[in-house]
Amino acid sequence: MGRSKGYRKKHGTKHRGRDTDQIHRDLANPPAHKIDDDLPGRGQFYCISCARYFITEDVLKKHCDSKQHKRRLKTALEAPWTQQDAEAAVGLTTE
Amino acid sequence: MRIEKCWYCSSNIYPGHGIQFVRNDAKIFRFCRSKCHRHFKMKHNPRKAKWTKAYRSSHGKEMTIDPTLEFEKRRNAPVRYDRDLMVQTIQAMKAVDRIKTKRQERFQKTRLAAQQKFRKSIADSVLAKNATLLRGPAKAIKDENLMADTVRVGEAATQKKRSTAAIKAVDGSLRRKKGLKKGMVGKGTLSGGKAKAVRRDKDGDVEMA
């Protein structure tokens, strides 16, 4: 008995995907994608807001119409939460 | 020694407590407890969780504008140890904390008082709106055939007058049917002892009661 493996995989930090603040930065300065044979579609069809590679242009387009993509894009466009914000909430500032 | 703030809920993290996550771009995230760490791992937004300081302070649920909150500061330049300064600082910290707690209590009291007032105003408006439901017996009488003359009287009068007029009218017509005189309290009239029996009778057959 124990925690299910799927839960650990999803909520662990071992293979952590890109965070919202990183994606927010990527959206402002889109990263250049070189040809990489290890990635799906040789790393040419990348969705920035979902931090995910696709195999073809068509699949990427289809993905961009999906609800999940739109939702992620919306959250990524918001100002990301930072440690400074957390400290400002209790009135802590740096002198 | 430094008391850090939790990335998620902004609470204090004392030495030896919580957990910190260092991302592969060397950015540090500190968490006061596993609850906050789990929320971070699930990529939740602290602005949306109602229990975090971020939410509470931005929604006016906590005191945010006060000089006592501005004493706590992170100073990156080290200060040379001075015993007198240390003693004074600790004394000041205690005094500031005392004042801060009092002000926070006062803030919560005024906030809750405003809430109570708001709730009461809603309750009052609901009562006023559904006043007809509270006039149960009068409504039951309205269905009866005997009420024909009462409605005419009640149209111009206020709600309260309407209900009393209804009772009077029913009494009067009952008296007429029973052959009683004015002022006499007969069996089955609303002002008499068997008022409940009349109310329960939905068919309008008051004689039966």
XYZ file of C-alpha atoms in Angstrom:
304
model
C 0.000 0.000 0.000
C 1.092 3.554 -0.494
C 0.593 6.610 -2.595
C -0.130 5.927 -6.251
C 2.796 6.329 -8.623
C 0.834 8.645 -10.913
C 0.257 11.166 -8.155
C 3.952 11.239 -7.267
C 4.964 11.675 -10.892
C 2.557 14.533 -11.382
C 3.237 16.367 -8.139
C 6.929 15.691 -7.669
C 9.732 18.106 -8.421
C 12.066 15.558 -10.020
C 10.960 16.144 -13.607
C 9.379 19.495 -13.152
C 8.047 21.230 -16.248
C 8.409 24.922 -16.857
C 6.841 27.109 -14.211
C 4.327 29.864 -14.868
C 6.900 32.618 -14.339
C 9.310 30.982 -16.813
C 6.541 30.643 -19.390
C 5.591 34.265 -18.801
C 9.160 35.238 -19.659
C 9.197 32.907 -22.694
C 6.068 34.549 -24.065
C 7.779 37.948 -23.954
C 11.021 36.614 -25.530
C 10.229 33.479 -27.538
C 13.129 31.024 -27.342
C 14.822 29.988 -30.605
C 14.477 26.306 -31.391
C 17.361 24.554 -33.042
C 16.932 21.201 -34.738
C 17.160 18.497 -32.106
C 16.679 14.895 -33.180
C 15.800 13.764 -29.652
C 12.684 15.921 -29.459
C 9.300 15.305 -31.085
C 9.142 16.882 -34.544
C 12.897 17.620 -34.205
C 11.966 20.407 -31.748
C 10.395 22.598 -34.430
C 6.757 22.676 -33.314
C 6.751 24.086 -29.805
C 3.874 25.548 -27.838
C 5.291 28.192 -25.488
C 2.363 28.558 -23.096
C 2.130 24.778 -22.563
C 5.933 24.148 -22.791
C 5.365 21.198 -25.094
C 6.734 19.885 -28.402
C 4.501 18.522 -31.155
C 5.305 16.295 -34.100
C 3.784 18.377 -36.896
C 2.441 21.833 -37.629
C -1.099 20.423 -37.903
C -1.009 18.866 -34.461
C 0.322 22.094 -32.999
C -2.503 24.055 -34.651
C -5.076 21.591 -33.368
C -3.582 21.899 -29.892
C -3.828 25.700 -30.016
C -7.590 25.383 -30.453
C -7.937 23.234 -27.340
C -9.456 24.443 -24.100
C -6.438 23.429 -22.000
C -4.110 25.507 -24.174
C -6.327 28.571 -23.944
C -6.578 28.188 -20.184
C -2.807 27.864 -19.780
C -2.196 30.833 -22.053
C -4.535 32.939 -19.964
C -2.766 32.075 -16.687
C 0.682 32.529 -18.262
C -0.163 36.037 -19.417
C -0.977 37.155 -15.867
C 1.821 38.649 -13.781
C 3.642 35.714 -12.126
C 3.732 35.367 -8.339
C 7.129 36.138 -6.838
C 8.789 35.989 -3.432
C 8.675 39.816 -3.375
C 4.892 39.674 -3.745
C 4.679 37.187 -0.877
C 6.775 39.475 1.337
C 4.880 42.611 0.318
C 1.641 40.930 1.427
C 2.888 41.054 5.033
C 4.609 44.425 4.638
C 8.199 43.146 4.515
C 10.483 45.261 2.351
C 14.211 45.280 1.738
C 16.139 48.296 2.930
C 19.742 33.818 11.576
C 16.955 35.087 9.410
C 13.203 34.542 9.574
C 12.111 33.916 6.011
C 8.647 34.264 4.488
C 6.785 31.438 2.819
C 6.543 31.800 -0.964
C 2.945 30.630 -0.975
C 1.227 31.883 2.184
C 3.699 34.609 3.370
C 3.895 33.220 6.898
C 7.110 33.139 8.909
C 9.611 30.332 8.447
C 11.783 29.896 11.528
C 15.131 28.095 11.342
C 14.706 24.341 11.144
C 11.188 24.570 9.751
C 9.671 24.075 6.323
C 11.311 23.044 3.095
C 13.040 24.853 0.285
C 13.068 24.002 -3.380
C 15.910 25.138 -5.613
C 14.878 25.166 -9.237
C 17.350 24.264 -11.982
C 17.809 27.979 -12.721
C 19.048 28.450 -9.106
C 15.925 30.243 -7.982
C 14.957 29.475 -4.362
C 11.396 28.830 -3.224
C 10.778 28.515 0.518
C 7.712 26.920 2.058
C 6.553 26.976 5.662
C 4.920 23.522 5.564
C 4.056 20.690 3.208
C 0.649 22.230 2.534
C 2.240 25.226 0.821
C 4.808 23.034 -0.939
C 2.086 20.839 -2.379
C 0.189 23.854 -3.669
C 3.365 25.078 -5.335
C 3.957 21.707 -6.967
C 0.425 21.766 -8.340
C 1.196 25.260 -9.707
C -1.604 26.928 -7.777
C -1.843 30.690 -7.624
C -1.612 32.103 -4.055
C -3.744 35.041 -5.160
C -6.651 32.668 -5.571
C -6.396 30.658 -2.334
C -8.544 32.450 0.219
C -6.423 31.545 3.235
C -3.132 33.078 2.047
C -1.952 36.487 3.245
C -1.888 37.613 -0.381
C -5.616 37.057 -0.778
C -6.597 38.295 2.665
C -4.656 41.551 2.498
C -5.691 42.332 -1.084
C -9.358 41.778 -0.238
C -9.382 44.092 2.781
C -9.592 41.259 5.308
C -6.466 42.306 7.164
C -4.848 45.502 8.325
C -2.430 46.599 5.592
C -1.891 50.321 6.019
C -0.323 50.915 9.411
C 3.036 52.286 10.588
C 3.528 49.264 12.885
C 3.772 47.040 9.807
C 6.673 49.030 8.403
C 9.162 48.225 11.175
C 10.014 44.803 9.857
C 12.658 45.194 7.154
C 15.261 43.016 5.546
C 18.657 44.636 5.902
C 21.344 43.221 3.671
C 24.133 45.315 5.205
C 25.458 43.792 8.454
C 25.373 45.928 11.610
C 28.275 45.766 14.042
C 27.193 44.236 17.360
C 26.350 46.796 20.005
C 24.855 45.628 23.301
C 22.861 48.801 23.956
C 21.412 48.807 20.458
C 20.437 45.166 20.869
C 18.639 45.819 24.166
C 16.830 48.830 22.762
C 15.789 46.926 19.657
C 14.349 44.024 21.616
C 12.431 46.380 23.905
C 11.088 48.282 20.899
C 10.071 45.016 19.198
C 7.972 44.053 22.209
C 6.286 47.460 22.352
C 5.599 47.517 18.630
C 4.150 44.033 18.744
C 1.826 44.999 21.595
C 0.505 47.990 19.670
C 0.225 45.993 16.465
C -1.859 43.259 18.113
C -4.233 45.818 19.615
C -4.682 47.597 16.307
C -5.280 44.352 14.481
C -7.940 43.384 17.023
C -9.603 46.744 16.571
C -9.472 46.363 12.795
C -11.141 42.945 12.950
C -13.835 44.229 15.299
C -14.787 47.114 13.019
C -14.673 44.832 9.988
C -16.997 42.304 11.624
C -19.339 45.043 12.853
C -19.703 46.320 9.282
C -20.392 42.757 8.156
C -23.097 42.287 10.787
C -24.742 45.520 9.716
C -24.734 44.407 6.095
C -26.194 41.004 6.962
C -28.912 42.624 9.040
C -29.879 44.971 6.226
C -30.246 41.965 3.894
C -32.394 40.145 6.450
C -34.587 43.229 6.889
C -35.124 43.602 3.161
C -36.055 39.906 2.854
C -38.538 40.285 5.701
C -40.075 43.354 4.104
C -40.284 41.655 0.723
C -41.925 38.482 2.029
C -44.178 40.102 4.601
C -47.213 38.340 3.079
C -45.794 34.973 4.111
C -45.708 36.075 7.724
C -49.390 37.044 7.634
C -50.363 33.381 7.448
C -53.846 33.437 9.027
C -54.928 36.542 7.110
C -54.008 34.862 3.852
C -56.042 31.787 4.776
C -59.044 33.970 5.482
C -58.592 35.749 2.154
C -59.563 32.534 0.383
C -62.889 32.401 2.097
C -66.084 33.701 0.552
C -66.722 35.759 3.651
C -63.858 38.050 2.722
C -65.669 39.921 -0.055
C -66.227 43.080 1.972
C -62.843 42.851 3.754
C -60.840 43.239 0.563
C -62.497 46.552 -0.155
C -61.537 47.826 3.280
C -57.985 46.524 3.091
C -57.058 48.031 -0.274
C -56.520 51.521 1.059
C -55.186 50.496 4.464
C -51.657 49.421 5.353
C -50.625 45.776 5.704
C -51.185 45.742 9.435
C -54.557 47.423 9.223
C -55.533 44.981 6.502
C -55.011 41.941 8.674
C -56.872 43.371 11.661
C -59.736 44.459 9.412
C -59.926 40.949 7.997
C -60.299 39.454 11.444
C -62.980 42.006 12.329
C -64.896 41.360 9.141
C -64.857 37.635 9.662
C -66.026 38.091 13.231
C -68.797 40.383 12.078
C -70.089 38.052 9.424
C -69.926 35.149 11.814
C -71.945 37.091 14.292
C -74.486 37.912 11.606
C -74.814 34.227 10.726
C -75.062 33.147 14.336
C -77.349 36.037 15.267
C -74.960 37.475 17.843
C -74.802 41.181 18.737
C -71.805 43.491 18.446
C -69.306 43.127 21.278
C -70.293 39.587 22.094
C -67.620 36.985 21.701
C -69.125 33.942 20.144
C -67.939 30.425 19.600
C -65.846 30.160 16.426
C -64.979 33.864 16.029
C -61.318 34.849 15.594
C -61.334 37.050 18.678
C -62.915 34.206 20.609
C -61.331 31.107 22.012
C -61.631 28.908 18.930
C -59.517 31.074 16.643
C -57.256 28.205 15.686
C -60.110 26.090 14.459
C -61.234 28.836 12.074
C -57.753 29.263 10.664
C -57.400 25.615 9.872
C -60.663 25.544 7.917
C -59.719 26.065 4.261
C -63.098 25.500 2.616
C -64.571 28.636 4.092
C -67.121 26.677 6.061
C -66.666 28.528 9.323
C -69.885 27.195 10.796
C -68.351 23.753 11.002
C -65.602 25.021 13.275
